[in-house]
Amino acid sequence: MVTKWIVFSGGVISGLGKGIASASVGALLSKKYKIISLKCDGYLNVDPGTMNPVEHGEVFVLEDGGEVDMDFGHYERFLNINCKSEWNLTMGKVFDIIRKKERKGDYLGKTVQYVPHVTNLIKDWWLSVAEREKADIVLLEIGGTVGDIENELYIEAARQLKNHVGEDNIMYSHLTYVPLPFGVKEQKTKPTQQSVNLLRQRGIIPDLIIGRCSKPLTDHIKEKVATYCDVKKEAVISGVDVDCVYKIPLVFEKEGILKIIKDKLKMKVSSDLRKWKTLVENIGKGKLVRIAICGKYMKLEDSYASVVEALKHSDAHLGCKVEISFIETSGLKDAKKVLENIDGVIVPGGFGKRGSEGKIKIIKYCRENKIPFLGLCYGLQLATVEFARNVCDLKNSNSTEIDEKTENPVIDILPEQKEVLDKGGTMRLGSYPAILKRNTKVFSLYGSEKVSERHRHRYEVNPEYLEILESNGLVFSGMSPDGRLVEYIELKDHPFFVGCQGHPELKSSLLSPAPLFYGFVKAALGR
Ligand code: GLN
């Protein structure tokens, strides 16, 4: 089949959920077709790996070790696919390549220009990925909002793409905002008109307009948008606010999006979201279970997006109502006070000293008071520090990330990391296997001996301390295949106390929740 392209741009304001919209279209079509998702970001970082999550949301890690935009989390969760690093293009990557090519002499004699050199490079990148992947459908998401300086080259490349692939093989979708201002009592279409105008000034006429709104768009409003924006009325659909993002594919289906795609791209479409729908309806229904996520990037909940999603997936399968609270650990004094009404605690991934002592206090409280605990990456490391200090009596134990000169470096930098100077893309990244010990909680949850999760870290449990930690009762329930690195820890005589060096939240999905999260929520439910 010829590859079909669905381009997603956004207008009016950022944060309307272009990634979710695009992933939802993918969820509707993924039964029949091989779909890939490309995301283009305007910033000059090569990847988001060096950004603070409070700036840009969680850094999502792929199987191949790519550190990519968090929208890839939505793509993987909605489409049941493993994305690849080359599917995330950034202006940092683009200019890196252009500069190297220019120095090599690839443009000898020519003035290197935004158009055609940069736009061609972008277009060729998209086309070559689509060809390598033998994609039936490419979801192509352009970051930011139309009119942003930093995304202009992507928009121009997307406009040119039509000439390359042909009118029938490309569909432009634009996500805008239709506000219902307080006291005005009517949805307002002007911002949508203006943003579509910006798009048309750039030579793109949308085939589909999704209006993000608090109440479904009325017929009259759809008509108005259609008239001013030069689209068919049926091609204006509501992207109504929902309490759970997994409802969006169902909303779009009801709004008739499949017919718009079928007519524009001249292809057969059908969806089957029966199982999906049953699970979605199950989220947030049933017995209340209160989970605390304890970390230091609390200014932006998106910092822990995949952890939150993984909890929802378990919620859907266990028929409970997970309520999440975020606890800031910097300056935390009294763990008992903040955990008073909590049924389970997650200490997620993290970096650096700030907030680490607060997390250790929280972990100690969970260990001693038998509160279900799940430590993810840094969470495993700090649980090991806590155990070394308070159970093994190893004075001033710490991670060398926090205190380089600690007396007892129970967590230490990987030998292969010591010489690394560059910060970008140099951690232990991507999927690594682990061998699980039988008769452990972790083994019983995964139901298999060989498992793998995605990693993103520089530090490890120090092999010199394995013996003393183990003789005091810390169970190393999973190790790297060569037996050198600790991948899982747990405690006996505790309802659930588990740490994982990887990030199991990254592979969790609505249809198949991460086993450790499932076990954790179940234990919290049992409290
Ligand atoms: N800061 C720790 C390390 O680099 C943990 C990283 C993480 O939690 N992802 O090893």
Coordinates of C-alpha atoms and ligand atoms in Angstrom, one line a residue:
M1 CA 0.0 0.0 0.0
V2 CA 1.2 3.6 -0.6
T3 CA 2.1 5.3 2.6
K4 CA -0.6 7.7 3.9
W5 CA 0.4 10.7 5.9
I6 CA -1.6 12.4 8.6
V7 CA 0.0 15.7 9.6
F8 CA -0.9 17.3 13.0
S9 CA -0.4 20.9 13.7
G10 CA -1.7 23.0 16.6
G11 CA -3.0 26.5 17.0
V12 CA -4.0 29.1 19.6
I13 CA -2.3 27.8 22.7
S14 CA 0.2 25.1 23.5
G15 CA -0.7 22.1 25.6
L16 CA -4.0 21.2 23.9
G17 CA -2.9 17.6 23.5
K18 CA -1.7 17.3 19.9
G19 CA 0.2 14.1 20.9
I20 CA -2.9 12.6 22.4
A21 CA -5.0 13.6 19.4
S22 CA -2.5 12.1 17.0
A23 CA -2.1 8.9 19.1
S24 CA -5.9 8.6 19.3
V25 CA -6.2 8.6 15.6
G26 CA -3.5 5.9 15.6
A27 CA -5.4 3.9 18.1
L28 CA -8.5 3.9 15.9
L29 CA -6.5 2.7 12.8
S30 CA -3.9 0.5 14.3
K31 CA -5.8 -2.8 14.1
K32 CA -5.3 -3.0 10.4
Y33 CA -2.4 -0.9 9.5
K34 CA 1.3 -0.6 10.3
I35 CA 1.5 2.9 11.8
I36 CA 4.6 4.9 12.8
S37 CA 4.6 8.2 14.6
L38 CA 7.1 11.0 13.9
K39 CA 7.4 14.0 16.2
C40 CA 9.2 17.2 15.3
D41 CA 10.4 19.5 18.0
G42 CA 11.6 23.0 17.4
Y43 CA 14.2 23.3 20.2
L44 CA 17.9 23.3 19.7
N45 CA 18.7 20.5 22.1
V46 CA 19.6 17.3 20.2
D47 CA 17.2 15.5 22.4
P48 CA 15.3 16.3 25.6
G49 CA 17.6 14.1 27.7
T50 CA 19.5 17.1 29.0
M51 CA 16.4 19.0 30.0
N52 CA 15.0 19.3 33.5
P53 CA 11.6 17.5 33.4
V54 CA 10.0 20.5 35.0
E55 CA 10.8 22.4 31.7
H56 CA 9.5 19.9 29.2
G57 CA 7.8 17.1 31.1
E58 CA 9.1 13.6 31.5
V59 CA 11.9 12.3 29.3
F60 CA 10.6 9.2 27.6
V61 CA 13.1 6.4 27.0
L62 CA 12.7 3.9 24.1
E63 CA 13.8 0.3 23.8
D64 CA 16.8 1.4 21.6
G65 CA 17.9 3.8 24.3
G66 CA 16.7 7.0 22.6
E67 CA 15.7 9.8 25.0
V68 CA 12.6 11.4 23.4
D69 CA 9.7 13.7 23.8
M70 CA 7.0 12.4 26.2
D71 CA 4.5 12.3 23.4
F72 CA 6.2 9.0 22.4
G73 CA 4.8 7.6 25.7
H74 CA 1.3 8.3 24.3
Y75 CA 2.2 6.8 21.0
E76 CA 3.5 3.6 22.5
R77 CA 0.6 3.3 25.0
F78 CA -2.1 4.0 22.4
L79 CA -0.7 2.2 19.4
N80 CA 1.0 -0.8 21.1
I81 CA 4.2 -0.2 19.2
N82 CA 7.9 0.3 20.1
C83 CA 9.0 3.6 18.7
K84 CA 12.5 4.4 17.6
S85 CA 14.8 7.3 18.4
E86 CA 15.0 8.4 14.8
W87 CA 11.2 9.1 14.9
N88 CA 11.9 12.1 17.0
L89 CA 13.4 15.0 15.0
T90 CA 14.6 18.1 16.8
M91 CA 16.1 21.3 15.3
G92 CA 19.2 20.4 17.4
K93 CA 19.5 17.2 15.3
V94 CA 18.7 19.0 12.1
F95 CA 21.4 21.7 12.5
D96 CA 23.9 19.2 13.8
I97 CA 23.6 17.3 10.5
I98 CA 23.5 20.4 8.3
R99 CA 26.7 21.8 9.9
K100 CA 28.5 18.5 9.6
K101 CA 27.5 18.2 5.9
E102 CA 28.6 21.7 5.2
R103 CA 32.0 21.1 6.7
K104 CA 32.4 17.9 4.8
G105 CA 31.8 19.8 1.6
D106 CA 28.5 18.2 0.7
Y107 CA 27.2 21.7 -0.4
L108 CA 30.4 22.8 -2.1
G109 CA 30.0 26.0 -4.1
K110 CA 26.4 26.6 -2.7
T111 CA 25.0 28.9 -0.2
V112 CA 23.4 26.7 2.4
Q113 CA 19.9 28.0 3.0
Y114 CA 16.8 27.2 5.1
V115 CA 14.9 26.6 1.9
P116 CA 15.7 24.3 0.2
H117 CA 18.6 22.7 2.2
V118 CA 17.1 22.5 5.6
T119 CA 13.6 21.8 4.5
N120 CA 14.8 19.1 2.1
L121 CA 16.8 17.5 4.9
I122 CA 13.7 17.4 7.1
K123 CA 11.5 16.0 4.3
D124 CA 14.1 13.3 3.3
W125 CA 14.4 12.3 6.9
W126 CA 10.6 11.7 7.1
L127 CA 10.4 9.9 3.8
S128 CA 13.3 7.7 4.5
V129 CA 12.1 6.6 7.9
A130 CA 8.7 5.9 6.4
E131 CA 10.3 3.8 3.7
R132 CA 12.6 1.9 6.1
E133 CA 9.6 1.1 8.4
K134 CA 7.4 0.1 5.4
A135 CA 4.7 2.2 7.1
D136 CA 1.1 2.2 5.9
I137 CA 0.3 5.3 7.8
V138 CA 2.6 8.0 9.2
L139 CA 1.4 10.2 12.0
L140 CA 3.5 13.3 11.6
E141 CA 3.2 15.7 14.6
I142 CA 4.7 19.2 14.4
G143 CA 5.5 20.5 17.8
G144 CA 4.4 23.9 19.1
T145 CA 1.7 26.2 17.7
V146 CA 1.5 27.5 14.1
G147 CA 3.3 30.8 14.0
D148 CA 6.2 29.8 16.3
I149 CA 9.5 30.8 14.8
E150 CA 11.2 27.6 15.7
N151 CA 8.7 25.4 13.9
E152 CA 8.4 27.3 10.6
L153 CA 10.8 25.0 8.8
Y154 CA 8.8 21.9 9.7
I155 CA 5.6 23.5 8.6
E156 CA 7.1 24.5 5.3
A157 CA 8.5 20.9 4.8
A158 CA 5.0 19.6 5.6
R159 CA 3.5 21.8 3.0
Q160 CA 6.0 20.7 0.4
L161 CA 5.4 17.0 1.3
K162 CA 2.0 17.1 -0.5
N163 CA 3.7 17.7 -3.8
H164 CA 6.0 14.7 -3.1
V165 CA 3.4 12.1 -1.9
G166 CA 0.3 13.3 -3.8
E167 CA -2.9 14.9 -2.8
D168 CA -4.7 11.6 -2.0
N169 CA -2.0 10.5 0.4
I170 CA -1.8 13.3 2.8
M171 CA -4.2 14.8 5.2
Y172 CA -3.6 17.9 7.3
S173 CA -5.2 18.1 10.7
H174 CA -5.2 21.1 12.9
L175 CA -5.9 21.1 16.6
T176 CA -7.2 24.5 17.9
Y177 CA -9.0 25.9 20.9
V178 CA -12.6 27.0 21.0
P179 CA -13.1 28.8 24.3
L180 CA -16.3 29.3 26.2
P181 CA -15.5 32.4 28.1
F182 CA -17.0 32.9 31.5
G183 CA -20.2 34.9 31.2
V184 CA -20.3 35.0 27.4
K185 CA -22.4 31.9 27.1
E186 CA -21.3 31.1 23.6
Q187 CA -18.3 29.2 22.2
K188 CA -16.0 31.6 20.4
T189 CA -14.4 30.7 17.0
K190 CA -12.2 33.7 16.4
P191 CA -9.0 32.1 17.8
T192 CA -9.6 29.1 15.5
Q193 CA -10.2 31.3 12.5
Q194 CA -7.0 33.2 13.2
S195 CA -4.9 30.2 13.7
V196 CA -6.2 28.5 10.6
N197 CA -5.4 31.8 8.8
L198 CA -1.8 31.5 9.9
L199 CA -1.7 28.0 8.6
R200 CA -3.2 29.1 5.2
Q201 CA -0.7 31.9 4.9
R202 CA 1.9 29.1 5.0
G203 CA 0.1 27.3 2.2
I204 CA -1.6 24.6 4.2
I205 CA -5.4 24.2 4.1
P206 CA -6.5 21.8 6.8
D207 CA -8.6 18.8 5.9
L208 CA -9.7 18.3 9.5
I209 CA -10.1 20.8 12.4
I210 CA -10.3 19.4 15.9
G211 CA -11.7 22.1 18.2
R212 CA -10.6 21.5 21.8
C213 CA -13.5 22.6 24.0
S214 CA -15.1 22.3 27.4
K215 CA -18.6 21.4 25.9
P216 CA -19.1 19.7 22.5
L217 CA -19.1 22.1 19.6
T218 CA -22.7 23.0 18.6
D219 CA -23.8 22.6 15.0
H220 CA -23.9 26.3 14.6
I221 CA -20.3 26.6 15.7
K222 CA -19.1 23.8 13.4
E223 CA -20.8 25.6 10.6
K224 CA -19.2 28.8 11.4
V225 CA -15.7 27.3 11.6
A226 CA -16.3 25.5 8.3
T227 CA -17.3 28.7 6.6
Y228 CA -14.4 30.8 7.8
C229 CA -11.8 28.1 7.6
D230 CA -12.7 26.6 4.2
V231 CA -13.3 23.1 5.4
K232 CA -16.4 20.9 5.2
K233 CA -18.7 21.0 8.2
E234 CA -18.3 17.3 8.8
A235 CA -14.6 17.8 9.0
V236 CA -14.9 20.1 12.1
I237 CA -15.0 17.9 15.2
S238 CA -15.1 18.4 18.9
G239 CA -12.1 17.5 21.0
V240 CA -14.1 17.8 24.2
D241 CA -12.4 17.8 27.6
V242 CA -12.4 14.4 29.2
D243 CA -11.4 13.2 32.6
C244 CA -9.2 10.5 31.1
V245 CA -7.2 10.6 28.0
Y246 CA -8.0 7.1 26.9
K247 CA -11.5 8.3 26.2
I248 CA -10.3 10.5 23.3
P249 CA -10.2 7.8 20.6
L250 CA -13.8 7.0 21.5
V251 CA -14.8 10.7 21.3
F252 CA -13.2 11.0 17.9
E253 CA -14.9 7.9 16.7
K254 CA -18.2 9.2 17.7
E255 CA -17.5 12.5 16.0
G256 CA -17.1 10.7 12.7
I257 CA -13.3 11.0 12.2
L258 CA -13.0 7.7 10.4
K259 CA -15.2 8.8 7.6
I260 CA -13.2 12.0 7.1
I261 CA -10.0 9.9 6.9
K262 CA -11.6 7.4 4.6
D263 CA -12.8 10.2 2.2
K264 CA -9.7 12.2 2.2
L265 CA -7.1 9.5 2.0
K266 CA -9.2 7.1 -0.1
M267 CA -8.5 4.1 2.1
K268 CA -10.5 1.5 4.0
V269 CA -10.9 2.2 7.7
S270 CA -12.3 0.3 10.6
S271 CA -11.7 0.3 14.3
D272 CA -12.2 -2.1 17.1
L273 CA -12.0 -0.6 20.5
R274 CA -14.3 -2.9 22.4
K275 CA -11.7 -4.2 24.9
W276 CA -10.3 -0.7 25.2
K277 CA -13.7 0.8 25.9
T278 CA -14.4 -1.8 28.7
L279 CA -11.1 -1.0 30.4
V280 CA -11.5 2.8 30.1
E281 CA -14.9 2.5 31.7
N282 CA -13.3 0.7 34.6
I283 CA -10.8 3.4 35.4
G284 CA -11.6 5.2 38.7
K285 CA -14.4 2.9 39.7
G286 CA -14.3 0.8 42.8
K287 CA -12.5 0.8 46.1
L288 CA -10.4 3.9 46.8
V289 CA -6.7 3.4 47.0
R290 CA -4.4 6.3 47.8
I291 CA -1.0 6.4 46.3
A292 CA 1.7 9.0 47.0
I293 CA 4.4 9.8 44.4
C294 CA 7.3 11.3 46.4
G295 CA 9.8 13.3 44.4
K296 CA 11.2 16.7 43.7
Y297 CA 9.9 17.7 40.3
M298 CA 6.5 18.4 41.7
K299 CA 6.0 21.8 39.9
L300 CA 4.9 19.9 36.8
E301 CA 2.9 16.7 37.1
D302 CA 4.0 15.8 33.6
S303 CA 7.4 15.1 35.1
Y304 CA 6.1 11.7 36.2
A305 CA 3.6 11.2 33.3
S306 CA 4.4 7.5 32.7
V307 CA 4.2 6.7 36.4
V308 CA 0.8 8.2 36.6
E309 CA -0.4 6.4 33.5
A310 CA 1.0 3.0 34.7
L311 CA -1.1 3.5 37.9
K312 CA -4.2 4.1 35.8
H313 CA -3.6 0.9 33.8
S314 CA -3.5 -1.1 37.0
D315 CA -6.6 0.7 38.2
A316 CA -8.4 -0.4 35.1
H317 CA -7.5 -4.0 35.6
L318 CA -8.0 -4.2 39.3
G319 CA -11.3 -2.4 39.3
C320 CA -10.3 0.2 41.9
K321 CA -10.1 4.0 42.1
V322 CA -6.4 5.1 42.4
E323 CA -6.1 8.5 43.8
I324 CA -2.7 10.1 43.4
S325 CA -1.1 12.7 45.6
F326 CA 2.3 14.3 44.9
I327 CA 4.6 14.8 47.9
E328 CA 7.6 17.2 47.6
T329 CA 10.5 15.7 49.4
S330 CA 12.9 18.7 49.5
G331 CA 12.9 19.9 53.1
L332 CA 10.6 17.1 54.2
K333 CA 10.7 16.7 58.0
D334 CA 8.1 14.2 59.1
A335 CA 7.3 11.2 56.9
K336 CA 4.6 10.0 59.2
K337 CA 2.6 13.2 58.9
V338 CA 2.6 13.2 55.1
L339 CA 1.9 9.5 54.8
E340 CA -1.0 9.4 57.2
N341 CA -3.7 8.5 54.8
I342 CA -1.6 6.8 52.2
D343 CA -2.0 3.2 51.1
G344 CA 1.1 2.9 48.9
V345 CA 4.2 4.9 48.1
I346 CA 6.3 5.3 44.9
V347 CA 9.7 6.9 44.9
P348 CA 10.3 7.5 41.2
G349 CA 13.4 8.3 39.2
G350 CA 15.4 11.3 40.1
F351 CA 18.8 13.0 40.0
G352 CA 21.0 14.8 42.5
K353 CA 21.0 15.7 46.1
R354 CA 18.0 17.9 46.6
G355 CA 15.1 16.0 48.2
S356 CA 17.1 12.8 48.6
E357 CA 17.1 12.8 52.5
G358 CA 13.3 13.4 52.4
K359 CA 12.9 10.3 50.1
I360 CA 15.1 8.2 52.5
K361 CA 12.9 9.2 55.4
I362 CA 9.8 8.2 53.4
I363 CA 11.3 4.9 52.5
K364 CA 12.3 4.1 56.1
Y365 CA 8.7 4.8 57.2
C366 CA 7.3 2.5 54.6
R367 CA 9.8 -0.3 55.5
E368 CA 9.1 -0.1 59.2
N369 CA 5.3 0.4 58.9
K370 CA 4.7 -2.1 56.2
I371 CA 3.3 0.4 53.7
P372 CA 3.6 -1.0 50.2
F373 CA 6.5 0.6 48.5
L374 CA 7.7 0.7 44.9
G375 CA 11.1 2.3 44.1
L376 CA 11.9 3.1 40.5
C377 CA 15.6 3.6 39.6
Y378 CA 16.6 6.3 42.1
G379 CA 13.9 4.8 44.3
L380 CA 15.8 1.5 44.3
Q381 CA 19.1 3.2 45.0
L382 CA 17.8 5.2 47.9
A383 CA 16.0 2.2 49.4
T384 CA 19.4 0.4 49.3
V385 CA 21.0 3.4 51.1
E386 CA 18.3 3.4 53.7
F387 CA 18.7 -0.3 54.3
A388 CA 22.5 0.0 54.6
R389 CA 22.2 2.9 57.1
N390 CA 19.4 1.6 59.3
V391 CA 19.5 -2.2 59.0
C392 CA 23.1 -3.0 58.3
D393 CA 24.3 -0.1 60.4
L394 CA 26.7 1.1 57.8
K395 CA 27.3 4.6 59.0
N396 CA 26.7 7.5 56.6
S397 CA 25.9 5.2 53.7
N398 CA 25.1 7.1 50.6
S399 CA 25.2 7.2 46.8
T400 CA 28.3 8.9 45.5
E401 CA 25.9 11.0 43.3
I402 CA 24.9 12.7 46.6
D403 CA 28.1 12.5 48.6
E404 CA 31.3 11.8 46.6
K405 CA 33.3 11.2 49.8
T406 CA 30.8 9.0 51.7
E407 CA 32.2 6.4 54.1
N408 CA 30.0 3.7 52.6
P409 CA 29.3 4.2 48.9
V410 CA 26.6 1.5 48.6
I411 CA 25.5 3.2 45.4
D412 CA 28.4 4.1 43.1
I413 CA 29.0 5.2 39.5
L414 CA 29.4 2.5 37.0
P415 CA 33.1 2.0 36.2
E416 CA 32.3 2.5 32.5
Q417 CA 30.7 5.9 33.3
K418 CA 33.7 7.3 35.2
E419 CA 35.5 8.6 32.1
V420 CA 32.4 10.0 30.4
L421 CA 32.5 13.8 30.1
D422 CA 29.6 14.5 27.8
K423 CA 26.2 14.7 29.5
G424 CA 23.9 14.1 26.5
G425 CA 22.9 10.5 25.7
T426 CA 25.7 8.9 27.7
M427 CA 23.8 7.2 30.6
R428 CA 23.0 3.5 30.7
L429 CA 20.0 3.8 28.4
G430 CA 17.4 1.6 26.9
S431 CA 16.3 -2.0 27.4
Y432 CA 18.4 -4.3 29.4
P433 CA 17.6 -7.9 30.4
A434 CA 17.5 -9.3 34.0
I435 CA 17.4 -12.8 35.4
L436 CA 14.9 -13.2 38.2
K437 CA 15.2 -15.5 41.2
R438 CA 12.5 -18.0 41.7
N439 CA 10.4 -17.7 44.9
T440 CA 10.5 -13.9 44.9
K441 CA 7.7 -11.5 44.6
V442 CA 9.1 -10.0 41.4
F443 CA 9.3 -13.4 39.8
S444 CA 5.7 -14.2 40.7
L445 CA 4.5 -10.9 39.2
Y446 CA 6.4 -11.2 35.9
G447 CA 5.8 -15.0 35.7
S448 CA 9.0 -15.5 33.9
E449 CA 12.7 -15.8 34.6
K450 CA 14.1 -13.6 31.9
V451 CA 12.6 -10.1 31.7
S452 CA 13.7 -6.7 30.5
E453 CA 12.9 -3.1 31.4
R454 CA 14.2 0.3 30.1
H455 CA 17.0 2.0 31.9
R456 CA 18.3 5.6 32.3
H457 CA 21.0 6.0 35.0
R458 CA 24.7 6.3 35.7
Y459 CA 24.8 4.8 39.2
E460 CA 24.4 1.2 40.5
V461 CA 24.3 -0.8 43.7
N462 CA 28.0 -1.2 44.5
P463 CA 29.0 -4.9 44.2
E464 CA 31.3 -4.7 47.2
Y465 CA 28.2 -4.3 49.4
L466 CA 26.1 -7.1 48.1
E467 CA 27.1 -9.6 50.7
I468 CA 26.5 -7.5 53.7
L469 CA 23.2 -6.2 52.4
E470 CA 22.1 -9.7 51.6
S471 CA 23.1 -11.2 54.9
N472 CA 21.0 -8.6 56.6
G473 CA 17.9 -9.5 54.6
L474 CA 17.8 -7.5 51.4
V475 CA 16.8 -9.8 48.6
F476 CA 18.4 -9.3 45.2
S477 CA 15.5 -10.7 43.3
G478 CA 16.9 -9.9 39.8
M479 CA 20.4 -9.4 38.5
S480 CA 21.9 -8.6 35.1
P481 CA 22.6 -11.8 33.1
D482 CA 26.3 -11.6 34.0
G483 CA 25.4 -11.4 37.7
R484 CA 27.2 -8.1 38.2
L485 CA 24.4 -5.5 38.4
V486 CA 21.5 -5.4 40.7
E487 CA 18.2 -5.0 38.8
Y488 CA 15.6 -5.8 41.5
I489 CA 15.5 -5.7 45.2
E490 CA 12.8 -6.7 47.7
L491 CA 12.1 -7.5 51.3
K492 CA 10.6 -10.6 52.8
D493 CA 8.0 -10.1 55.6
H494 CA 6.6 -7.0 54.1
P495 CA 3.4 -6.8 52.1
F496 CA 5.2 -5.2 49.2
F497 CA 8.7 -3.6 49.2
V498 CA 10.2 -3.7 45.8
G499 CA 12.8 -1.7 43.9
C500 CA 13.6 -1.8 40.2
Q501 CA 16.7 -0.3 38.6
G502 CA 14.8 0.1 35.3
H503 CA 11.7 2.1 34.6
P504 CA 8.8 -0.4 34.3
E505 CA 6.3 2.5 33.9
L506 CA 7.6 3.1 30.4
K507 CA 6.3 -0.2 29.0
S508 CA 3.0 -0.2 30.8
S509 CA -0.2 0.2 28.7
L510 CA -3.9 0.1 29.2
L511 CA -4.2 -3.3 27.6
S512 CA -1.2 -4.7 29.5
P513 CA -0.3 -3.0 32.7
A514 CA 3.3 -3.3 34.0
P515 CA 3.5 -6.3 36.4
L516 CA 5.3 -4.4 39.2
F517 CA 2.7 -1.7 39.2
Y518 CA -0.1 -4.2 39.2
G519 CA 1.4 -6.0 42.2
F520 CA 2.0 -2.8 44.0
V521 CA -1.5 -1.4 43.5
K522 CA -3.0 -4.7 44.5
A523 CA -0.9 -4.7 47.7
A524 CA -2.0 -1.1 48.4
L525 CA -5.6 -2.1 47.9
G526 CA -5.2 -4.9 50.5
R527 CA -4.2 -2.5 53.2
Ligands
GLN1 N1 20.4 9.6 39.4 C1 20.4 8.1 39.4 C2 21.4 7.6 38.4 O1 21.8 8.3 37.5 C3 19.0 7.6 39.1 C4 18.5 8.0 37.7 C5 17.0 7.7 37.6 O2 16.3 7.6 38.5 N2 16.6 7.6 36.4 O3 21.8 6.5 38.5

